[in-house]
Amino acid sequence: MTDGALLSELVAAARAAGADEADALLVRSASLSVQIRLGEAEHVERAEARDLGLRVFVGRRAAIVSAGSADPAGFPDLVARALAMARVVPEDPYAGIDPMPSSPPDTAFLDLLDPEEPDPERLIARAVAAEAAALAVPGVTNSEGAEAGWSRSEVTLATSAGFVGGYARSGHSLSVTALAGRGTGMERDYDYVSTVFGADLEDGAALGRRAGERAVARLNPRRPKTARLPVVYDPRVAASLVGHLAAAINGASIARGTSFLKDRLDQKIFGAGIAIHDDPHRRRGLRSRPFDGEGQRTAPLTLVEDGVLRAFLLDLRSARQLGMSPNGHAARGTGGPPGPAPSNLYLAPGKPSPAALMADIKEGIFVTELIGMGVNGITGDYSRGASGFMIRDGGIAEPVAEITIAGNLIEMFANLAAADDLVFRRGTDAPTLRVDGMTMAGA
């Protein structure tokens, strides 16, 4: 029996037992990971799992139960537990599934499944190559190790309204962390890459070399004096600003009134030329998907156009609460309800190179690492620990550490500029970004 037929049987059993609506999600997964340090394998792990979630509605009351088995013999008990829970929880006027689901979309164009599963020896070779390159960088004195991994997951969803769909995806990853210096003066840095296909992984030697060079560059950091300065974000931390936007335009937060952007739809929140997109249809994208966690068809969505906020991230519940249409951004696991979430989210590149973006900065900060999550989603106040480098006369200068950068996201978004070096690496991506007028708290 196919997974789709299996879930349809479970949903039908829930309806027959008294559920007004129901849906079921099955996730089959397998993973293989290795950890090495100083050229020796320290850990090799393989895991397989099968997770099943059933959501039932009794009127406007909903409950979810999950199980680690998809054996039809256990369906009656699963249904009984879900219905018993649903009958005692409060009503939710916005709960329910889509009464008119889309037909299951074709998934082949997304190219999400690498048919090749690497063996442990191949993963170990990837990790060893990355660590060896890091250790070969002059000034690198030790390693925290390297990790390589592979995963595969199969997702199937069925609803009582007639939707049945599924897709499979794979993932490959490689990371390395290098240490430079000695004693109390040691510094660390890292690099990593994740792809859908193993063939798309960056060469491990290049990854390791970059991690080692970054660690050495951080040696002997200073703590500059407190000042109001331009801040330039390296791409690996610039994506966090896009993530803060995603949190602020999450439909659940908007509906609760707990977002600083709740009243800013169709208003200018960034400078001219800034565009932010969510693209669930990117070929081999890390978060690409043909449908969302409620069976809604996905489609590319422009969130910010020429600085203007054009859309929120919506699932069915938040869309109903706001009187809007859902836009295919429901995400869920087997043990919880759907909630809005982005897919492949990115800020479009600007025109200047990173060097040109900071060329006129007399004194500023180039941030390469952020610490903590000091963001107030209601007010937009922003304060995070940081490290990186001083910018002097338009160029990267000495390393700095133990600083805090602070501002307000409303003002930061309005004063943001983007370079041209966007690379899709993390699922949420951005090029080098510059934000003027931030406060840097140091010595």
Coordinates of C-alpha atoms in Angstrom, one line a residue:
M1 CA 0.0 0.0 0.0
T2 CA 1.3 3.4 -0.9
D3 CA 1.8 6.1 1.8
G4 CA -1.0 8.1 0.2
A5 CA -3.4 5.2 0.3
L6 CA -2.4 4.5 3.9
L7 CA -3.1 8.0 5.1
S8 CA -6.3 8.2 3.2
E9 CA -7.4 5.1 5.1
L10 CA -6.5 6.7 8.4
V11 CA -8.4 9.9 7.5
A12 CA -11.4 7.9 6.4
A13 CA -11.3 6.0 9.8
A14 CA -11.3 9.3 11.6
R15 CA -14.3 10.6 9.7
A16 CA -16.2 7.3 10.3
A17 CA -15.5 7.6 14.0
G18 CA -17.0 11.1 14.3
A19 CA -14.5 13.7 13.0
D20 CA -16.0 16.4 10.9
E21 CA -12.6 17.0 9.2
A22 CA -9.2 15.4 9.4
D23 CA -5.8 15.3 7.8
A24 CA -2.7 13.1 8.3
L25 CA 1.0 13.6 7.7
L26 CA 3.6 10.9 7.3
V27 CA 7.4 11.6 7.3
R28 CA 9.8 8.8 6.6
S29 CA 13.5 9.8 7.1
A30 CA 17.0 8.4 7.1
S31 CA 20.3 10.0 7.9
L32 CA 24.0 9.3 8.1
S33 CA 26.5 11.5 9.8
V34 CA 30.2 11.3 10.6
Q35 CA 32.4 13.4 12.9
I36 CA 36.1 13.5 12.6
R37 CA 38.9 15.3 14.6
L38 CA 42.6 15.5 13.7
G39 CA 42.0 13.0 10.9
E40 CA 40.3 10.3 12.9
A41 CA 36.7 9.4 12.9
E42 CA 35.1 10.0 16.3
H43 CA 31.5 9.2 15.6
V44 CA 29.5 7.6 12.9
E45 CA 25.7 7.4 13.2
R46 CA 22.9 6.2 11.0
A47 CA 19.2 6.8 12.0
E48 CA 15.9 6.0 10.4
A49 CA 12.5 7.1 11.6
R50 CA 8.8 7.0 10.6
D51 CA 6.6 9.7 12.1
L52 CA 2.9 9.8 11.7
G53 CA 0.6 12.7 12.7
L54 CA -3.2 12.8 12.7
R55 CA -5.2 16.0 13.2
V56 CA -9.0 15.8 13.7
F57 CA -11.7 18.5 13.9
V58 CA -14.9 18.1 15.9
G59 CA -16.7 21.2 14.9
R60 CA -14.2 24.0 15.5
R61 CA -12.3 22.0 18.1
A62 CA -9.0 20.4 16.9
A63 CA -6.5 17.9 18.3
I64 CA -3.3 16.3 17.1
V65 CA -1.8 13.0 18.0
S66 CA 1.4 11.4 16.7
A67 CA 2.9 8.0 16.6
G68 CA 6.2 6.4 15.6
S69 CA 4.5 3.7 13.6
A70 CA 2.2 3.7 10.5
D71 CA 0.8 0.3 11.2
P72 CA -3.0 0.2 10.3
A73 CA -3.6 -2.0 13.3
G74 CA -2.9 1.0 15.5
F75 CA -5.2 3.4 13.6
P76 CA -8.4 2.8 15.8
D77 CA -6.5 3.7 19.0
L78 CA -4.9 6.7 17.3
V79 CA -8.3 8.0 16.1
A80 CA -9.9 7.4 19.5
R81 CA -7.2 9.3 21.3
A82 CA -7.4 12.2 18.9
L83 CA -11.2 12.5 19.1
A84 CA -11.2 12.3 22.9
M85 CA -8.8 15.2 23.0
A86 CA -10.7 17.3 20.4
R87 CA -13.9 17.1 22.4
V88 CA -12.5 18.7 25.5
V89 CA -10.4 21.6 24.0
P90 CA -11.7 25.1 23.4
E91 CA -13.2 26.0 20.1
D92 CA -11.1 27.9 17.6
P93 CA -13.3 29.8 15.1
Y94 CA -10.5 29.9 12.6
A95 CA -9.6 26.2 12.7
G96 CA -10.2 23.8 9.8
I97 CA -8.7 22.5 6.6
D98 CA -9.1 23.8 3.0
P99 CA -12.5 22.6 1.8
M100 CA -11.4 23.0 -1.8
P101 CA -7.8 21.7 -2.1
S102 CA -5.6 21.9 -5.1
S103 CA -4.7 18.9 -7.1
P104 CA -1.4 17.3 -6.2
P105 CA 1.3 19.2 -8.1
D106 CA 4.1 17.7 -10.2
T107 CA 7.3 17.6 -8.2
A108 CA 9.9 16.6 -10.8
F109 CA 10.8 20.1 -11.8
L110 CA 12.1 20.8 -8.3
D111 CA 14.8 18.1 -8.6
L112 CA 14.9 17.5 -4.9
L113 CA 16.1 13.9 -4.6
D114 CA 19.7 12.9 -5.2
P115 CA 19.5 9.1 -6.0
E116 CA 23.0 8.5 -4.7
E117 CA 23.4 7.6 -1.0
P118 CA 27.0 8.0 0.1
D119 CA 28.6 5.4 2.3
P120 CA 30.4 6.3 5.6
E121 CA 33.8 6.1 4.0
R122 CA 32.9 8.8 1.5
L123 CA 31.5 11.1 4.2
I124 CA 34.7 10.6 6.2
A125 CA 36.8 11.4 3.2
R126 CA 34.9 14.7 2.7
A127 CA 35.3 15.7 6.4
V128 CA 39.0 14.7 6.4
A129 CA 39.7 16.8 3.4
A130 CA 38.0 19.9 4.9
E131 CA 39.8 19.5 8.2
A132 CA 43.2 18.9 6.6
A133 CA 42.9 22.1 4.5
A134 CA 42.0 24.1 7.6
L135 CA 45.0 22.7 9.6
A136 CA 47.3 23.5 6.7
V137 CA 46.6 27.2 7.0
P138 CA 49.6 29.0 8.7
G139 CA 48.6 30.1 12.2
V140 CA 46.0 27.3 12.7
T141 CA 47.0 25.3 15.7
N142 CA 44.1 23.0 16.3
S143 CA 40.7 21.8 15.2
E144 CA 37.3 21.3 16.7
G145 CA 36.7 18.8 13.9
A146 CA 34.7 18.4 10.8
E147 CA 31.3 16.9 10.1
A148 CA 29.7 15.4 7.0
G149 CA 26.2 14.2 6.6
W150 CA 23.5 12.9 4.3
S151 CA 19.8 12.7 4.7
R152 CA 16.6 11.7 2.9
S153 CA 13.0 12.3 3.8
E154 CA 9.7 11.5 2.2
V155 CA 6.7 13.6 3.1
T156 CA 3.1 12.5 2.4
L157 CA -0.1 14.5 3.3
A158 CA -3.8 13.5 3.0
T159 CA -6.9 15.5 3.9
S160 CA -10.5 14.7 4.3
A161 CA -11.2 17.2 1.5
G162 CA -9.5 14.9 -1.0
F163 CA -6.0 16.2 -1.2
V164 CA -3.3 13.5 -1.4
G165 CA 0.3 14.4 -2.2
G166 CA 3.9 13.6 -1.4
Y167 CA 7.5 14.4 -2.3
A168 CA 11.0 13.3 -1.3
R169 CA 14.1 15.3 -0.8
S170 CA 17.7 14.6 0.0
G171 CA 20.4 16.7 1.8
H172 CA 24.2 16.7 2.0
S173 CA 26.2 18.8 4.4
L174 CA 29.8 19.6 5.4
S175 CA 31.2 21.7 8.1
V176 CA 34.6 22.4 9.7
T177 CA 35.8 24.5 12.7
A178 CA 39.4 25.7 13.0
L179 CA 41.3 27.1 16.0
A180 CA 44.2 29.6 15.7
G181 CA 46.7 30.9 18.3
R182 CA 47.5 29.5 21.6
G183 CA 46.4 29.7 25.3
T184 CA 44.0 32.5 26.2
G185 CA 44.7 34.1 22.8
M186 CA 43.1 31.4 20.8
E187 CA 40.3 32.2 18.3
R188 CA 38.0 29.9 16.4
D189 CA 36.0 30.2 13.2
Y190 CA 34.1 27.9 10.9
D191 CA 32.5 27.3 7.5
Y192 CA 29.8 25.0 6.3
V193 CA 27.7 24.2 3.2
S194 CA 24.4 22.4 2.7
T195 CA 23.0 21.2 -0.7
V196 CA 20.3 18.9 -2.0
F197 CA 22.7 17.0 -4.3
G198 CA 26.2 15.8 -3.2
A199 CA 27.6 16.9 -6.6
D200 CA 26.7 20.5 -5.7
L201 CA 28.8 20.5 -2.5
E202 CA 31.6 23.0 -2.4
D203 CA 35.0 21.4 -2.4
G204 CA 36.0 20.5 1.1
A205 CA 39.5 21.8 0.7
A206 CA 38.2 25.3 -0.2
L207 CA 35.8 25.1 2.8
G208 CA 38.5 24.2 5.2
R209 CA 41.0 26.7 3.9
R210 CA 38.4 29.5 4.3
A211 CA 37.6 28.4 7.9
G212 CA 41.3 28.4 8.8
E213 CA 42.0 31.8 7.2
R214 CA 39.0 33.3 9.1
A215 CA 40.2 31.9 12.4
V216 CA 43.7 33.3 11.9
A217 CA 42.3 36.7 10.8
R218 CA 40.5 37.0 14.2
L219 CA 43.7 36.7 16.3
N220 CA 44.4 39.6 18.8
P221 CA 41.1 41.3 18.6
R222 CA 40.5 44.7 20.1
R223 CA 37.5 46.3 21.8
P224 CA 36.8 49.6 20.2
K225 CA 35.2 52.6 22.0
T226 CA 31.5 53.0 21.9
A227 CA 30.4 55.0 18.9
R228 CA 27.6 55.5 16.3
L229 CA 28.8 53.9 13.1
P230 CA 27.8 52.2 9.8
V231 CA 27.6 48.5 10.2
V232 CA 28.3 46.1 7.3
Y233 CA 27.1 42.5 7.6
D234 CA 29.0 39.7 6.1
P235 CA 26.5 37.5 4.0
R236 CA 26.6 34.6 6.6
V237 CA 25.2 37.0 9.2
A238 CA 23.3 39.3 6.9
A239 CA 20.7 36.6 6.4
S240 CA 19.7 37.1 10.0
L241 CA 18.2 40.5 9.1
V242 CA 16.0 38.8 6.5
G243 CA 15.0 36.3 9.2
H244 CA 13.9 39.1 11.5
L245 CA 11.7 40.4 8.7
A246 CA 10.2 36.9 8.2
A247 CA 9.4 36.7 11.9
A248 CA 7.8 40.2 11.8
I249 CA 5.5 39.4 8.9
N250 CA 4.5 35.9 10.1
G251 CA 0.8 35.8 9.8
A252 CA 0.3 34.4 13.4
S253 CA 2.2 37.4 14.8
I254 CA 0.3 39.8 12.6
A255 CA -3.0 38.3 13.7
R256 CA -2.1 38.5 17.4
G257 CA -1.0 42.1 16.9
T258 CA 2.5 41.3 18.3
S259 CA 4.6 42.5 15.4
F260 CA 6.1 45.9 14.8
L261 CA 5.0 45.6 11.2
K262 CA 1.4 44.7 11.8
D263 CA 0.1 47.9 10.2
R264 CA 2.7 48.4 7.5
L265 CA 1.3 46.3 4.6
D266 CA 1.7 48.2 1.3
Q267 CA 3.9 50.8 3.0
K268 CA 7.6 51.6 2.4
I269 CA 9.7 49.9 5.1
F270 CA 13.0 49.6 3.1
G271 CA 14.9 52.0 0.9
A272 CA 14.2 52.2 -2.9
G273 CA 15.4 49.2 -4.9
I274 CA 15.3 46.7 -2.0
A275 CA 13.4 43.5 -2.9
I276 CA 12.9 40.4 -0.8
H277 CA 11.4 37.2 -2.3
D278 CA 10.3 33.7 -1.1
D279 CA 10.7 31.1 -3.8
P280 CA 9.6 27.5 -3.0
H281 CA 10.1 26.5 -6.6
R282 CA 13.9 27.0 -6.8
R283 CA 15.4 24.0 -8.5
R284 CA 17.4 22.0 -5.9
G285 CA 16.5 24.6 -3.3
L286 CA 17.2 23.7 0.4
R287 CA 13.6 24.5 1.3
S288 CA 11.8 24.0 -2.0
R289 CA 8.4 22.2 -1.8
P290 CA 5.5 21.7 -4.2
F291 CA 2.8 22.1 -1.6
D292 CA 2.8 23.4 2.0
G293 CA 1.8 21.7 5.3
E294 CA -1.9 22.1 4.5
G295 CA -1.9 20.9 0.9
Q296 CA -1.9 24.5 -0.5
R297 CA 0.0 24.8 -3.8
T298 CA 3.2 26.9 -3.4
A299 CA 4.3 29.7 -5.7
P300 CA 7.0 32.3 -5.7
L301 CA 6.0 35.3 -3.6
T302 CA 7.4 38.9 -3.5
L303 CA 7.4 40.1 0.1
V304 CA 9.1 43.4 -0.5
E305 CA 9.1 45.3 -3.8
D306 CA 11.1 48.4 -4.2
G307 CA 11.2 48.8 -0.5
V308 CA 7.4 48.4 -0.1
L309 CA 6.0 45.5 2.1
R310 CA 3.7 43.6 -0.3
A311 CA 2.7 40.4 1.6
F312 CA 2.6 38.5 4.9
L313 CA 3.5 34.8 5.3
L314 CA 0.1 33.1 5.8
D315 CA -1.3 29.7 6.6
L316 CA -5.0 29.0 6.5
R317 CA -5.7 29.9 10.1
S318 CA -3.9 33.3 10.1
A319 CA -5.4 34.1 6.6
R320 CA -8.9 33.5 7.9
Q321 CA -8.2 35.6 11.0
L322 CA -6.9 38.5 8.9
G323 CA -9.6 38.2 6.2
M324 CA -6.9 37.4 3.6
S325 CA -6.2 34.5 1.3
P326 CA -3.6 31.9 2.3
N327 CA -0.4 31.9 0.2
G328 CA 1.0 28.4 0.7
H329 CA 3.3 29.1 3.7
A330 CA 2.1 26.6 6.2
A331 CA 4.8 24.5 7.8
R332 CA 4.2 21.6 10.2
G333 CA 5.6 18.6 11.9
T334 CA 3.7 15.4 12.9
G335 CA 3.2 16.6 16.5
G336 CA 2.0 20.1 16.1
P337 CA -0.4 22.3 14.2
P338 CA 0.6 24.2 11.0
G339 CA 2.1 27.7 11.3
P340 CA 3.4 30.2 8.8
A341 CA 7.0 29.9 7.7
P342 CA 9.1 30.9 4.7
S343 CA 10.7 28.6 2.2
N344 CA 13.7 29.8 0.1
L345 CA 13.9 33.3 1.4
Y346 CA 16.3 35.9 0.1
L347 CA 17.1 39.6 -0.3
A348 CA 17.9 40.4 -3.9
P349 CA 21.4 41.6 -4.7
G350 CA 22.1 45.3 -5.2
K351 CA 24.4 46.9 -7.8
P352 CA 27.6 47.8 -5.9
S353 CA 30.3 45.3 -5.0
P354 CA 31.0 44.8 -1.3
A355 CA 34.2 46.9 -1.6
A356 CA 32.2 49.7 -3.3
L357 CA 29.5 49.4 -0.6
M358 CA 31.9 50.3 2.1
A359 CA 34.3 52.5 0.2
D360 CA 33.1 55.8 1.7
I361 CA 33.1 54.5 5.3
K362 CA 35.7 56.5 7.3
E363 CA 35.1 54.3 10.4
G364 CA 32.7 51.4 10.7
I365 CA 32.2 47.7 11.8
F366 CA 32.3 44.7 9.5
V367 CA 30.3 42.0 11.4
T368 CA 31.2 38.3 10.8
E369 CA 29.6 36.7 13.8
L370 CA 26.5 37.5 16.0
I371 CA 25.7 36.3 19.5
G372 CA 22.4 36.1 21.2
M373 CA 18.9 36.9 20.0
G374 CA 18.2 40.3 21.4
V375 CA 15.3 41.3 19.2
N376 CA 11.9 42.6 20.4
G377 CA 9.3 41.5 17.9
I378 CA 6.8 44.0 19.2
T379 CA 8.9 47.2 19.1
G380 CA 11.6 46.2 16.7
D381 CA 14.4 47.0 19.2
Y382 CA 17.6 45.2 18.2
S383 CA 20.7 44.5 20.3
R384 CA 23.1 41.7 19.6
G385 CA 26.6 40.7 20.6
A386 CA 29.0 40.8 17.7
S387 CA 32.6 40.3 16.5
G388 CA 34.3 41.1 13.3
F389 CA 36.6 43.8 12.0
M390 CA 36.9 47.5 12.0
I391 CA 36.4 49.3 8.7
R392 CA 38.9 52.2 8.3
D393 CA 38.9 54.4 5.2
G394 CA 36.8 52.0 3.3
G395 CA 38.9 48.9 4.0
I396 CA 38.9 45.9 6.4
A397 CA 41.2 46.6 9.3
E398 CA 41.9 45.0 12.7
P399 CA 39.7 42.4 14.3
V400 CA 37.3 43.4 17.1
A401 CA 35.4 41.3 19.7
E402 CA 33.2 41.7 22.8
I403 CA 31.0 44.4 21.2
T404 CA 27.3 45.0 21.0
I405 CA 25.5 46.5 18.0
A406 CA 22.1 48.1 18.6
G407 CA 19.3 49.9 16.8
N408 CA 15.7 49.5 15.9
L409 CA 14.7 47.3 12.9
I410 CA 12.3 49.9 11.6
E411 CA 15.2 52.4 11.2
M412 CA 17.7 49.7 10.2
F413 CA 15.4 48.5 7.4
A414 CA 15.0 52.0 6.2
N415 CA 18.7 52.6 6.1
L416 CA 19.8 49.3 4.5
A417 CA 21.8 48.9 1.3
A418 CA 22.7 45.7 -0.5
A419 CA 25.9 44.6 -2.4
D420 CA 25.9 42.3 -5.5
D421 CA 27.4 39.2 -3.9
L422 CA 24.3 37.1 -3.2
V423 CA 24.9 33.3 -3.1
F424 CA 22.2 30.7 -2.2
R425 CA 23.7 28.7 0.7
R426 CA 21.5 28.6 3.7
G427 CA 17.7 28.6 2.8
T428 CA 17.6 32.2 4.1
D429 CA 20.1 34.3 2.2
A430 CA 21.3 37.8 1.7
P431 CA 24.3 39.6 0.1
T432 CA 26.6 41.8 2.1
L433 CA 24.4 44.4 3.7
R434 CA 25.2 47.9 5.1
V435 CA 23.1 49.6 7.7
D436 CA 24.0 53.2 8.6
G437 CA 23.4 54.9 12.0
M438 CA 23.7 52.0 14.4
T439 CA 25.2 52.1 17.9
M440 CA 28.3 50.1 18.6
A441 CA 28.9 49.5 22.3
G442 CA 32.4 48.6 23.1
A443 CA 35.0 49.8 25.7

